[in-house]
Amino acid sequence: MREEGARQAAATVFRREAGPLVGALTRQIGNFDVAEESVQDALVAALEHWPREGVPERPGAWLATTARRRAIDRLRREARGREKLAQLAAEPLQPRSDERLYLLFTCGHPSLGHEAQVILTLRAVAGLTTKEIAGAFLTSEATIAQRMVRAKRKVVSAGIPYRLPPEAEMAERLDGVLAVLYLMFNEGYLSSRGETAERRGLSTEAEWLTELVTRLLPREPEPLGLLALLRLHLARAPERFDGEGRLILLEDQDRERWDRPMIAGAVRLIERAASLRRRGPYQIQAAIAAVHAEARSWRETDWSQILVLYGILLHHQDTPVVRLNRAIALRHVSGPQAALNAIEGLRGGLDSYHLLHSTRAELLWDLGRVDEAREEGEWALRLAANPAERELLATRLRTRSAAQGSR
C-alpha cells in the first residue's frame, strides 16, 4: 500500500509541476527537447525512489532538482549544449506562474502541424503520459511516441522561441491551443486511465488556462465559447458521481444540485461570444450544453433544438464523433431506427471507440434486436478503460438483458 501511495503521489505532483518545470528549463537552456525529456526523467526517478524511500517533504522541489540534474547530464553529452551548462549549473530552477501559458503558445507555433501541437502540449503542459494521449487520439501508444519524437525535433530544428507571441501571432495559434485545452479538460473530466474515473485538478486547470486565453484575446469569440462549455460541464460536477464513485447518467442527475450561478455565467459568455459575430465549433458545443443545462428536467430537454445545433456544428466540424452525438439527439426526435441508420457509416472510423458500440447497443435494445444489442454492449465493455464507465456499461448490460429475459 505504501508503494502504491508513493506512485500515486509521484503522478499527482508530476501533473501539477510538469508544465512549469518544462517551461522554466526551456527558458534557461533554450532547448525544448532536452527540457521535456529531463522532466520526464525526473518522473521516472520519482517512481523508482519514492516507493522505496518515501515521498519527500517537498516533492515539487525534489522533482525540480532532479529535472535540473538530468538536464545537466544531457547537456554534458551534447556539444551544442555545453555553453548553457554553466548557466544551468549556477542558477536554481525557478518556474514562473505563467510558464504553462508560454508553453501553450510555444507548442502552438504554426510551423508545427495541428496534431503535433496538440500532442506536445498535452505532454509538456498537462503532463499526460503517452498512453493517455493515445487514448485521446484513439490510436496506439507506439504511433503517438513516434509523432512526439518528430514534433520535439521540429521545435528544436525550427528554432521556435519560448515566448508569448504578439497578439496577431496568437490568433494564428489559437486553434491548436484551444484543441489542447479541450482535450486536457476531457482527460480530467473522464479519465482514459484505468486507475481513476476523473482527475478534477486537470479539468479545473484547463478551465483556468482557458480563462487566461480569453483575457489575452478578449475579441476572439472561440475562447469564450470554450470557457462557457467547460464551465457548463463543471457546473454538473457535484452530480456526476454517486458516493461510491459510480457515474450518474445525465437523465438521472439531481438538477437542483447543479451550480446554477455558474450556468448563468456560462450563458452570458455564450452571448458575449455571439456578439462578436464569428461563430465557431466551441460556441455551438457550448450552446448545446446550455440547452441541457437550462432544462429543468430530462423530460423537458429541447431535443429538436439540440438536433438543429448539431446540424450547424457539422458545417464547422464534420467528424465521426460529432455525427455520433447528433445521432443520439436524433434518437429522441425521430426514434431509434433513424438514429441507427445515421451511425451505420461510422463503424469503420470509430470501431475502437467504446461509445459508438454502447450507443449502437442502446438503439438495438430499443428495436428489440436482443442478440445484436448484447454483442455490442459486450464489445463496448471490452473497449472502455475508465473504471466508472466500465461499471456503468456492465450494469446497463445486465439490466437490459434481465429486462429482455423477463418478457
mmCIF file of C-alpha atoms in Angstrom:
data_model
loop_
_atom_site.group_PDB
_atom_site.id
_atom_site.type_symbol
_atom_site.label_atom_id
_atom_site.label_comp_id
_atom_site.label_asym_id
_atom_site.label_seq_id
_atom_site.Cartn_x
_atom_site.Cartn_y
_atom_site.Cartn_z
ATOM 1 C CA MET A 1 0.000 0.000 0.000
ATOM 2 C CA ARG A 2 2.868 2.394 0.832
ATOM 3 C CA GLU A 3 4.462 1.773 -2.570
ATOM 4 C CA GLU A 4 1.193 2.349 -4.418
ATOM 5 C CA GLY A 5 0.581 5.539 -2.432
ATOM 6 C CA ALA A 6 4.052 6.802 -3.320
ATOM 7 C CA ARG A 7 3.492 6.086 -7.014
ATOM 8 C CA GLN A 8 0.164 7.920 -6.952
ATOM 9 C CA ALA A 9 1.807 10.856 -5.163
ATOM 10 C CA ALA A 10 4.515 10.993 -7.832
ATOM 11 C CA ALA A 11 1.925 11.022 -10.619
ATOM 12 C CA THR A 12 -0.150 13.723 -8.885
ATOM 13 C CA VAL A 13 2.824 16.009 -8.196
ATOM 14 C CA PHE A 14 4.125 15.467 -11.714
ATOM 15 C CA ARG A 15 0.856 16.531 -13.347
ATOM 16 C CA ARG A 16 0.909 19.707 -11.258
ATOM 17 C CA GLU A 17 4.580 20.538 -11.755
ATOM 18 C CA ALA A 18 5.385 19.196 -15.250
ATOM 19 C CA GLY A 19 4.323 22.256 -17.232
ATOM 20 C CA PRO A 20 6.087 24.867 -15.089
ATOM 21 C CA LEU A 21 9.251 22.742 -14.943
ATOM 22 C CA VAL A 22 9.389 22.184 -18.699
ATOM 23 C CA GLY A 23 8.799 25.890 -19.238
ATOM 24 C CA ALA A 24 11.453 27.001 -16.749
ATOM 25 C CA LEU A 25 14.040 24.614 -18.179
ATOM 26 C CA THR A 26 13.237 25.651 -21.742
ATOM 27 C CA ARG A 27 13.638 29.296 -20.771
ATOM 28 C CA GLN A 28 17.034 28.606 -19.146
ATOM 29 C CA ILE A 29 18.639 26.351 -21.758
ATOM 30 C CA GLY A 30 16.677 27.241 -24.910
ATOM 31 C CA ASN A 31 16.069 23.589 -25.811
ATOM 32 C CA PHE A 32 12.517 22.268 -25.512
ATOM 33 C CA ASP A 33 13.503 18.673 -26.297
ATOM 34 C CA VAL A 34 16.130 18.458 -23.553
ATOM 35 C CA ALA A 35 13.784 20.205 -21.096
ATOM 36 C CA GLU A 36 10.843 17.889 -21.758
ATOM 37 C CA GLU A 37 12.941 14.720 -21.650
ATOM 38 C CA SER A 38 14.657 15.827 -18.425
ATOM 39 C CA VAL A 39 11.328 16.434 -16.702
ATOM 40 C CA GLN A 40 10.092 13.015 -17.857
ATOM 41 C CA ASP A 41 13.314 11.512 -16.467
ATOM 42 C CA ALA A 42 12.527 13.154 -13.128
ATOM 43 C CA LEU A 43 9.157 11.401 -13.030
ATOM 44 C CA VAL A 44 10.793 8.043 -13.765
ATOM 45 C CA ALA A 45 13.245 8.708 -10.936
ATOM 46 C CA ALA A 46 10.387 9.573 -8.559
ATOM 47 C CA LEU A 47 8.545 6.369 -9.442
ATOM 48 C CA GLU A 48 11.745 4.462 -8.684
ATOM 49 C CA HIS A 49 12.845 6.202 -5.455
ATOM 50 C CA TRP A 50 9.660 7.324 -3.684
ATOM 51 C CA PRO A 51 8.121 3.861 -3.164
ATOM 52 C CA ARG A 52 11.425 2.717 -1.628
ATOM 53 C CA GLU A 53 12.497 5.836 0.261
ATOM 54 C CA GLY A 54 9.185 7.545 0.928
ATOM 55 C CA VAL A 55 7.644 10.708 -0.534
ATOM 56 C CA PRO A 56 9.971 13.683 0.150
ATOM 57 C CA GLU A 57 8.809 16.536 2.361
ATOM 58 C CA ARG A 58 8.862 18.919 -0.626
ATOM 59 C CA PRO A 59 8.033 16.704 -3.619
ATOM 60 C CA GLY A 60 7.827 19.575 -6.106
ATOM 61 C CA ALA A 61 11.310 20.776 -5.162
ATOM 62 C CA TRP A 62 12.595 17.180 -5.412
ATOM 63 C CA LEU A 63 11.278 16.926 -8.986
ATOM 64 C CA ALA A 64 12.747 20.327 -9.904
ATOM 65 C CA THR A 65 16.181 19.397 -8.563
ATOM 66 C CA THR A 66 16.122 16.018 -10.292
ATOM 67 C CA ALA A 67 14.978 17.512 -13.601
ATOM 68 C CA ARG A 68 17.756 20.101 -13.417
ATOM 69 C CA ARG A 69 20.361 17.401 -12.775
ATOM 70 C CA ARG A 70 19.052 15.312 -15.674
ATOM 71 C CA ALA A 71 19.263 18.358 -17.945
ATOM 72 C CA ILE A 72 22.859 18.966 -16.881
ATOM 73 C CA ASP A 73 23.689 15.338 -17.666
ATOM 74 C CA ARG A 74 22.104 15.620 -21.101
ATOM 75 C CA LEU A 75 23.863 18.893 -21.912
ATOM 76 C CA ARG A 76 27.211 17.415 -20.951
ATOM 77 C CA ARG A 77 26.659 14.722 -23.581
ATOM 78 C CA GLU A 78 25.726 17.245 -26.262
ATOM 79 C CA ALA A 79 28.390 19.584 -27.647
ATOM 80 C CA ARG A 80 25.794 22.177 -28.659
ATOM 81 C CA GLY A 81 24.541 22.393 -25.094
ATOM 82 C CA ARG A 82 27.845 22.967 -23.338
ATOM 83 C CA GLU A 83 27.580 26.764 -23.473
ATOM 84 C CA LYS A 84 24.322 26.517 -21.484
ATOM 85 C CA LEU A 85 25.794 24.180 -18.900
ATOM 86 C CA ALA A 86 27.489 26.768 -16.704
ATOM 87 C CA GLN A 87 24.338 28.899 -16.587
ATOM 88 C CA LEU A 88 22.127 25.955 -15.642
ATOM 89 C CA ALA A 89 24.575 24.667 -13.038
ATOM 90 C CA ALA A 90 24.829 28.115 -11.406
ATOM 91 C CA GLU A 91 21.150 29.088 -11.321
ATOM 92 C CA PRO A 92 18.347 27.333 -9.397
ATOM 93 C CA LEU A 93 15.321 26.223 -11.378
ATOM 94 C CA GLN A 94 12.532 28.692 -10.551
ATOM 95 C CA PRO A 95 9.298 28.156 -12.520
ATOM 96 C CA ARG A 96 7.089 31.225 -13.005
ATOM 97 C CA SER A 97 3.331 31.253 -12.538
ATOM 98 C CA ASP A 98 2.705 31.772 -16.256
ATOM 99 C CA GLU A 99 5.018 29.033 -17.594
ATOM 100 C CA ARG A 100 2.068 26.957 -18.838
ATOM 101 C CA LEU A 101 0.744 29.875 -20.856
ATOM 102 C CA TYR A 102 4.136 30.369 -22.514
ATOM 103 C CA LEU A 103 4.271 26.644 -23.275
ATOM 104 C CA LEU A 104 0.772 26.665 -24.759
ATOM 105 C CA PHE A 105 1.707 29.223 -27.376
ATOM 106 C CA THR A 106 5.200 27.827 -27.959
ATOM 107 C CA CYS A 107 3.785 24.389 -28.726
ATOM 108 C CA GLY A 108 1.107 26.042 -30.865
ATOM 109 C CA HIS A 109 3.667 27.505 -33.286
ATOM 110 C CA PRO A 110 2.341 27.447 -36.894
ATOM 111 C CA SER A 111 5.416 25.613 -38.191
ATOM 112 C CA LEU A 112 4.136 22.556 -36.326
ATOM 113 C CA GLY A 113 1.201 20.624 -37.674
ATOM 114 C CA HIS A 114 -2.053 20.765 -35.710
ATOM 115 C CA GLU A 115 -1.688 17.222 -34.419
ATOM 116 C CA ALA A 116 1.905 17.835 -33.289
ATOM 117 C CA GLN A 117 0.777 20.978 -31.452
ATOM 118 C CA VAL A 118 -1.818 19.020 -29.519
ATOM 119 C CA ILE A 119 0.462 16.078 -28.694
ATOM 120 C CA LEU A 120 3.328 18.268 -27.486
ATOM 121 C CA THR A 121 1.144 20.435 -25.287
ATOM 122 C CA LEU A 122 -0.701 17.525 -23.703
ATOM 123 C CA ARG A 123 2.689 16.081 -22.800
ATOM 124 C CA ALA A 124 4.504 19.255 -21.724
ATOM 125 C CA VAL A 125 1.688 21.336 -20.217
ATOM 126 C CA ALA A 126 -0.723 18.732 -18.883
ATOM 127 C CA GLY A 127 1.870 16.083 -18.020
ATOM 128 C CA LEU A 128 -0.131 13.328 -19.735
ATOM 129 C CA THR A 129 1.550 10.023 -20.487
ATOM 130 C CA THR A 130 1.937 8.592 -23.973
ATOM 131 C CA LYS A 131 -0.808 6.085 -23.144
ATOM 132 C CA GLU A 132 -3.232 8.813 -22.112
ATOM 133 C CA ILE A 133 -2.534 10.869 -25.224
ATOM 134 C CA ALA A 134 -3.021 7.769 -27.380
ATOM 135 C CA GLY A 135 -6.415 7.296 -25.725
ATOM 136 C CA ALA A 136 -7.397 10.874 -26.566
ATOM 137 C CA PHE A 137 -6.405 10.332 -30.213
ATOM 138 C CA LEU A 138 -7.950 6.837 -30.401
ATOM 139 C CA THR A 139 -4.643 5.416 -31.654
ATOM 140 C CA SER A 140 -1.710 3.313 -30.408
ATOM 141 C CA GLU A 141 0.998 4.318 -27.948
ATOM 142 C CA ALA A 142 3.714 3.499 -30.492
ATOM 143 C CA THR A 143 2.159 5.852 -33.033
ATOM 144 C CA ILE A 144 1.948 8.709 -30.515
ATOM 145 C CA ALA A 145 5.526 8.108 -29.343
ATOM 146 C CA GLN A 146 6.822 8.386 -32.925
ATOM 147 C CA ARG A 147 4.850 11.561 -33.567
ATOM 148 C CA MET A 148 6.063 13.071 -30.313
ATOM 149 C CA VAL A 149 9.717 12.490 -31.183
ATOM 150 C CA ARG A 150 9.233 14.096 -34.605
ATOM 151 C CA ALA A 151 7.401 17.077 -33.091
ATOM 152 C CA LYS A 152 10.094 17.777 -30.484
ATOM 153 C CA ARG A 153 12.801 17.598 -33.115
ATOM 154 C CA LYS A 154 10.825 20.101 -35.173
ATOM 155 C CA VAL A 155 10.667 22.542 -32.247
ATOM 156 C CA VAL A 156 14.460 22.415 -31.920
ATOM 157 C CA SER A 157 15.348 22.414 -35.628
ATOM 158 C CA ALA A 158 12.946 25.277 -36.426
ATOM 159 C CA GLY A 159 14.334 27.373 -33.571
ATOM 160 C CA ILE A 160 10.854 28.040 -32.163
ATOM 161 C CA PRO A 161 11.287 30.659 -29.399
ATOM 162 C CA TYR A 162 9.902 30.171 -25.908
ATOM 163 C CA ARG A 163 7.801 33.312 -25.515
ATOM 164 C CA LEU A 164 4.334 34.775 -25.720
ATOM 165 C CA PRO A 165 3.903 35.885 -29.340
ATOM 166 C CA PRO A 166 2.396 39.220 -30.419
ATOM 167 C CA GLU A 167 -1.415 39.262 -30.460
ATOM 168 C CA ALA A 168 -1.602 38.795 -34.252
ATOM 169 C CA GLU A 169 0.511 35.631 -33.990
ATOM 170 C CA MET A 170 -1.529 34.396 -31.023
ATOM 171 C CA ALA A 171 -4.618 34.334 -33.230
ATOM 172 C CA GLU A 172 -2.765 32.118 -35.720
ATOM 173 C CA ARG A 173 -2.011 29.590 -32.985
ATOM 174 C CA LEU A 174 -5.411 29.730 -31.346
ATOM 175 C CA ASP A 175 -6.973 26.611 -32.900
ATOM 176 C CA GLY A 176 -4.188 24.380 -31.619
ATOM 177 C CA VAL A 177 -4.193 25.958 -28.174
ATOM 178 C CA LEU A 178 -7.960 25.564 -27.749
ATOM 179 C CA ALA A 179 -7.885 21.963 -29.009
ATOM 180 C CA VAL A 180 -5.261 21.126 -26.392
ATOM 181 C CA LEU A 181 -7.196 22.782 -23.600
ATOM 182 C CA TYR A 182 -10.352 20.882 -24.531
ATOM 183 C CA LEU A 183 -8.535 17.530 -24.631
ATOM 184 C CA MET A 184 -6.842 18.379 -21.348
ATOM 185 C CA PHE A 185 -10.212 19.149 -19.778
ATOM 186 C CA ASN A 186 -11.771 15.953 -21.124
ATOM 187 C CA GLU A 187 -8.928 13.797 -19.788
ATOM 188 C CA GLY A 188 -9.572 15.231 -16.331
ATOM 189 C CA TYR A 189 -13.367 15.142 -16.629
ATOM 190 C CA LEU A 190 -13.464 11.435 -17.517
ATOM 191 C CA SER A 191 -10.020 9.893 -17.424
ATOM 192 C CA SER A 192 -8.836 7.473 -20.091
ATOM 193 C CA ARG A 193 -6.666 5.749 -17.472
ATOM 194 C CA GLY A 194 -7.935 2.639 -15.785
ATOM 195 C CA GLU A 195 -6.908 3.683 -12.255
ATOM 196 C CA THR A 196 -9.231 6.630 -11.694
ATOM 197 C CA ALA A 197 -12.575 7.865 -13.017
ATOM 198 C CA GLU A 198 -11.795 11.586 -13.009
ATOM 199 C CA ARG A 199 -8.941 13.991 -12.306
ATOM 200 C CA ARG A 200 -10.696 17.141 -11.224
ATOM 201 C CA GLY A 201 -7.475 19.128 -10.880
ATOM 202 C CA LEU A 202 -6.666 18.634 -14.557
ATOM 203 C CA SER A 203 -10.129 19.863 -15.580
ATOM 204 C CA THR A 204 -10.031 22.940 -13.380
ATOM 205 C CA GLU A 205 -6.523 23.760 -14.605
ATOM 206 C CA ALA A 206 -7.736 23.574 -18.218
ATOM 207 C CA GLU A 207 -10.610 25.895 -17.289
ATOM 208 C CA TRP A 208 -8.166 28.327 -15.613
ATOM 209 C CA LEU A 209 -5.837 28.333 -18.629
ATOM 210 C CA THR A 210 -8.791 28.907 -20.956
ATOM 211 C CA GLU A 211 -9.808 31.931 -18.887
ATOM 212 C CA LEU A 212 -6.247 33.283 -19.227
ATOM 213 C CA VAL A 213 -6.512 32.922 -23.002
ATOM 214 C CA THR A 214 -9.799 34.884 -23.006
ATOM 215 C CA ARG A 215 -8.026 37.692 -21.142
ATOM 216 C CA LEU A 216 -5.163 37.683 -23.619
ATOM 217 C CA LEU A 217 -7.543 37.713 -26.606
ATOM 218 C CA PRO A 218 -10.790 39.365 -25.428
ATOM 219 C CA ARG A 219 -12.043 39.960 -29.003
ATOM 220 C CA GLU A 220 -11.749 36.320 -30.024
ATOM 221 C CA PRO A 221 -15.102 34.502 -29.665
ATOM 222 C CA GLU A 222 -13.943 30.870 -29.646
ATOM 223 C CA PRO A 223 -12.012 31.045 -26.337
ATOM 224 C CA LEU A 224 -15.184 32.478 -24.792
ATOM 225 C CA GLY A 225 -17.168 29.609 -26.289
ATOM 226 C CA LEU A 226 -14.747 27.024 -24.925
ATOM 227 C CA LEU A 227 -14.701 28.639 -21.477
ATOM 228 C CA ALA A 228 -18.505 28.557 -21.440
ATOM 229 C CA LEU A 229 -18.509 24.896 -22.493
ATOM 230 C CA LEU A 230 -16.058 23.881 -19.772
ATOM 231 C CA ARG A 231 -17.970 25.758 -17.084
ATOM 232 C CA LEU A 232 -21.268 24.226 -18.160
ATOM 233 C CA HIS A 233 -19.709 20.803 -17.683
ATOM 234 C CA LEU A 234 -18.125 21.747 -14.352
ATOM 235 C CA ALA A 235 -21.486 23.062 -13.133
ATOM 236 C CA ARG A 236 -22.735 19.462 -13.121
ATOM 237 C CA ALA A 237 -19.689 18.148 -11.231
ATOM 238 C CA PRO A 238 -21.487 17.585 -7.886
ATOM 239 C CA GLU A 239 -23.910 15.157 -9.551
ATOM 240 C CA ARG A 240 -21.670 13.244 -11.952
ATOM 241 C CA PHE A 241 -20.705 10.528 -9.460
ATOM 242 C CA ASP A 242 -22.506 8.970 -6.518
ATOM 243 C CA GLY A 243 -20.990 8.407 -3.084
ATOM 244 C CA GLU A 244 -19.319 5.194 -4.240
ATOM 245 C CA GLY A 245 -17.735 6.723 -7.337
ATOM 246 C CA ARG A 246 -20.291 5.405 -9.834
ATOM 247 C CA LEU A 247 -21.243 7.534 -12.837
ATOM 248 C CA ILE A 248 -24.705 9.085 -12.772
ATOM 249 C CA LEU A 249 -26.279 9.492 -16.211
ATOM 250 C CA LEU A 250 -27.441 12.965 -17.199
ATOM 251 C CA GLU A 251 -31.064 11.836 -17.173
ATOM 252 C CA ASP A 252 -30.742 10.627 -13.548
ATOM 253 C CA GLN A 253 -28.886 13.602 -12.064
ATOM 254 C CA ASP A 254 -30.465 15.820 -9.406
ATOM 255 C CA ARG A 255 -30.513 19.140 -11.239
ATOM 256 C CA GLU A 256 -31.154 21.039 -8.032
ATOM 257 C CA ARG A 257 -27.524 20.309 -7.119
ATOM 258 C CA TRP A 258 -26.124 21.816 -10.303
ATOM 259 C CA ASP A 259 -24.280 25.131 -9.925
ATOM 260 C CA ARG A 260 -26.910 27.499 -11.320
ATOM 261 C CA PRO A 261 -24.810 30.697 -10.947
ATOM 262 C CA MET A 262 -22.015 29.022 -12.936
ATOM 263 C CA ILE A 263 -24.536 28.019 -15.615
ATOM 264 C CA ALA A 264 -25.879 31.572 -15.815
ATOM 265 C CA GLY A 265 -22.345 32.942 -16.124
ATOM 266 C CA ALA A 266 -21.556 30.465 -18.905
ATOM 267 C CA VAL A 267 -24.661 31.531 -20.815
ATOM 268 C CA ARG A 268 -23.502 35.141 -20.571
ATOM 269 C CA LEU A 269 -20.150 34.081 -22.058
ATOM 270 C CA ILE A 270 -22.005 32.462 -24.989
ATOM 271 C CA GLU A 271 -23.954 35.678 -25.536
ATOM 272 C CA ARG A 272 -20.737 37.730 -25.374
ATOM 273 C CA ALA A 273 -19.109 35.445 -27.950
ATOM 274 C CA ALA A 274 -22.181 35.651 -30.208
ATOM 275 C CA SER A 275 -21.998 39.452 -30.134
ATOM 276 C CA LEU A 276 -18.613 39.200 -31.905
ATOM 277 C CA ARG A 277 -20.423 37.608 -34.890
ATOM 278 C CA ARG A 278 -17.865 34.907 -35.724
ATOM 279 C CA ARG A 279 -19.492 31.613 -34.959
ATOM 280 C CA GLY A 280 -17.276 28.569 -34.338
ATOM 281 C CA PRO A 281 -17.482 24.975 -33.085
ATOM 282 C CA TYR A 282 -16.817 25.684 -29.406
ATOM 283 C CA GLN A 283 -19.587 28.259 -29.293
ATOM 284 C CA ILE A 284 -22.005 25.767 -30.860
ATOM 285 C CA GLN A 285 -20.983 22.989 -28.470
ATOM 286 C CA ALA A 286 -21.470 25.413 -25.593
ATOM 287 C CA ALA A 287 -24.947 26.245 -26.903
ATOM 288 C CA ILE A 288 -25.785 22.513 -26.966
ATOM 289 C CA ALA A 289 -24.535 22.112 -23.392
ATOM 290 C CA ALA A 290 -26.583 25.172 -22.385
ATOM 291 C CA VAL A 291 -29.793 23.617 -23.731
ATOM 292 C CA HIS A 292 -29.150 20.617 -21.477
ATOM 293 C CA ALA A 293 -28.176 22.792 -18.517
ATOM 294 C CA GLU A 294 -31.195 25.088 -18.723
ATOM 295 C CA ALA A 295 -33.741 22.243 -18.956
ATOM 296 C CA ARG A 296 -35.280 21.835 -15.508
ATOM 297 C CA SER A 297 -35.703 18.082 -16.066
ATOM 298 C CA TRP A 298 -34.642 15.388 -18.527
ATOM 299 C CA ARG A 299 -38.162 15.250 -19.987
ATOM 300 C CA GLU A 300 -38.079 18.992 -20.692
ATOM 301 C CA THR A 301 -34.887 18.789 -22.794
ATOM 302 C CA ASP A 302 -35.408 20.500 -26.168
ATOM 303 C CA TRP A 303 -34.009 17.741 -28.379
ATOM 304 C CA SER A 304 -35.222 19.412 -31.564
ATOM 305 C CA GLN A 305 -33.094 22.461 -30.810
ATOM 306 C CA ILE A 306 -30.121 20.243 -29.947
ATOM 307 C CA LEU A 307 -30.530 18.401 -33.254
ATOM 308 C CA VAL A 308 -30.544 21.706 -35.166
ATOM 309 C CA LEU A 309 -27.399 22.831 -33.325
ATOM 310 C CA TYR A 310 -25.618 19.581 -34.198
ATOM 311 C CA GLY A 311 -26.538 20.176 -37.826
ATOM 312 C CA ILE A 312 -24.876 23.595 -37.625
ATOM 313 C CA LEU A 313 -21.860 22.076 -35.865
ATOM 314 C CA LEU A 314 -21.389 19.621 -38.732
ATOM 315 C CA HIS A 315 -20.794 22.558 -41.080
ATOM 316 C CA HIS A 316 -17.872 23.627 -38.893
ATOM 317 C CA GLN A 317 -16.594 20.283 -37.642
ATOM 318 C CA ASP A 318 -17.726 17.279 -39.678
ATOM 319 C CA THR A 319 -16.173 14.450 -37.654
ATOM 320 C CA PRO A 320 -17.387 10.923 -36.814
ATOM 321 C CA VAL A 321 -17.748 11.839 -33.134
ATOM 322 C CA VAL A 322 -19.978 14.827 -33.944
ATOM 323 C CA ARG A 323 -22.086 12.603 -36.201
ATOM 324 C CA LEU A 324 -22.388 10.055 -33.396
ATOM 325 C CA ASN A 325 -23.550 12.723 -30.949
ATOM 326 C CA ARG A 326 -26.023 14.053 -33.499
ATOM 327 C CA ALA A 327 -27.445 10.537 -33.868
ATOM 328 C CA ILE A 328 -28.068 10.402 -30.109
ATOM 329 C CA ALA A 329 -30.147 13.590 -30.402
ATOM 330 C CA LEU A 330 -31.878 12.161 -33.473
ATOM 331 C CA ARG A 331 -32.981 9.156 -31.408
ATOM 332 C CA HIS A 332 -35.032 11.458 -29.178
ATOM 333 C CA VAL A 333 -36.594 13.269 -32.140
ATOM 334 C CA SER A 334 -37.132 10.593 -34.801
ATOM 335 C CA GLY A 335 -36.655 7.297 -32.969
ATOM 336 C CA PRO A 336 -34.009 4.567 -32.674
ATOM 337 C CA GLN A 337 -34.149 3.317 -36.271
ATOM 338 C CA ALA A 338 -33.382 6.759 -37.707
ATOM 339 C CA ALA A 339 -30.502 7.115 -35.260
ATOM 340 C CA LEU A 340 -29.166 3.656 -36.093
ATOM 341 C CA ASN A 341 -29.273 4.440 -39.801
ATOM 342 C CA ALA A 342 -27.331 7.647 -39.151
ATOM 343 C CA ILE A 343 -24.399 5.904 -37.438
ATOM 344 C CA GLU A 344 -24.077 2.807 -39.624
ATOM 345 C CA GLY A 345 -21.453 4.513 -41.766
ATOM 346 C CA LEU A 346 -19.292 5.360 -38.719
ATOM 347 C CA ARG A 347 -18.231 1.839 -37.792
ATOM 348 C CA GLY A 348 -15.019 1.891 -39.796
ATOM 349 C CA GLY A 349 -13.700 5.143 -38.370
ATOM 350 C CA LEU A 350 -14.859 4.623 -34.778
ATOM 351 C CA ASP A 351 -14.684 0.857 -34.374
ATOM 352 C CA SER A 352 -12.281 1.163 -31.428
ATOM 353 C CA TYR A 353 -14.428 3.837 -29.729
ATOM 354 C CA HIS A 354 -16.471 2.313 -26.925
ATOM 355 C CA LEU A 355 -19.197 4.971 -27.070
ATOM 356 C CA LEU A 356 -20.061 4.011 -30.657
ATOM 357 C CA HIS A 357 -20.724 0.445 -29.550
ATOM 358 C CA SER A 358 -22.598 1.452 -26.389
ATOM 359 C CA THR A 359 -24.802 3.781 -28.464
ATOM 360 C CA ARG A 360 -25.489 1.048 -31.028
ATOM 361 C CA ALA A 361 -26.315 -1.316 -28.150
ATOM 362 C CA GLU A 362 -28.919 1.080 -26.741
ATOM 363 C CA LEU A 363 -30.529 1.573 -30.144
ATOM 364 C CA LEU A 364 -30.610 -2.164 -30.837
ATOM 365 C CA TRP A 365 -32.169 -2.837 -27.412
ATOM 366 C CA ASP A 366 -34.874 -0.292 -28.244
ATOM 367 C CA LEU A 367 -35.524 -2.062 -31.541
ATOM 368 C CA GLY A 368 -35.761 -5.474 -29.890
ATOM 369 C CA ARG A 369 -32.657 -6.856 -31.643
ATOM 370 C CA VAL A 370 -31.513 -8.557 -28.468
ATOM 371 C CA ASP A 371 -28.579 -10.690 -29.616
ATOM 372 C CA GLU A 372 -27.006 -7.855 -31.604
ATOM 373 C CA ALA A 373 -27.539 -5.449 -28.723
ATOM 374 C CA ARG A 374 -25.872 -7.770 -26.237
ATOM 375 C CA GLU A 375 -22.901 -8.270 -28.569
ATOM 376 C CA GLU A 376 -22.453 -4.501 -28.998
ATOM 377 C CA GLY A 377 -22.756 -3.944 -25.248
ATOM 378 C CA GLU A 378 -20.083 -6.552 -24.536
ATOM 379 C CA TRP A 379 -17.829 -5.001 -27.181
ATOM 380 C CA ALA A 380 -18.233 -1.546 -25.606
ATOM 381 C CA LEU A 381 -17.349 -3.003 -22.213
ATOM 382 C CA ARG A 382 -14.157 -4.566 -23.566
ATOM 383 C CA LEU A 383 -13.045 -1.259 -25.096
ATOM 384 C CA ALA A 384 -13.826 1.039 -22.148
ATOM 385 C CA ALA A 385 -10.848 1.871 -19.900
ATOM 386 C CA ASN A 386 -12.387 4.258 -17.361
ATOM 387 C CA PRO A 387 -13.484 2.271 -14.276
ATOM 388 C CA ALA A 388 -16.695 4.241 -13.719
ATOM 389 C CA GLU A 389 -17.689 3.867 -17.364
ATOM 390 C CA ARG A 390 -16.956 0.142 -17.249
ATOM 391 C CA GLU A 391 -19.177 -0.323 -14.208
ATOM 392 C CA LEU A 392 -21.971 1.704 -15.804
ATOM 393 C CA LEU A 393 -21.765 -0.272 -19.060
ATOM 394 C CA ALA A 394 -21.742 -3.577 -17.190
ATOM 395 C CA THR A 395 -24.750 -2.552 -15.078
ATOM 396 C CA ARG A 396 -26.752 -1.432 -18.111
ATOM 397 C CA LEU A 397 -25.895 -4.652 -19.939
ATOM 398 C CA ARG A 398 -27.113 -6.751 -17.005
ATOM 399 C CA THR A 399 -30.240 -4.647 -16.555
ATOM 400 C CA ARG A 400 -31.171 -4.716 -20.241
ATOM 401 C CA SER A 401 -30.520 -8.455 -20.515
ATOM 402 C CA ALA A 402 -32.625 -9.160 -17.410
ATOM 403 C CA ALA A 403 -35.475 -7.000 -18.740
ATOM 404 C CA GLN A 404 -35.466 -8.867 -22.053
ATOM 405 C CA GLY A 405 -35.320 -12.227 -20.270
ATOM 406 C CA SER A 406 -38.405 -11.415 -18.190
ATOM 407 C CA ARG A 407 -40.549 -10.751 -21.253
#
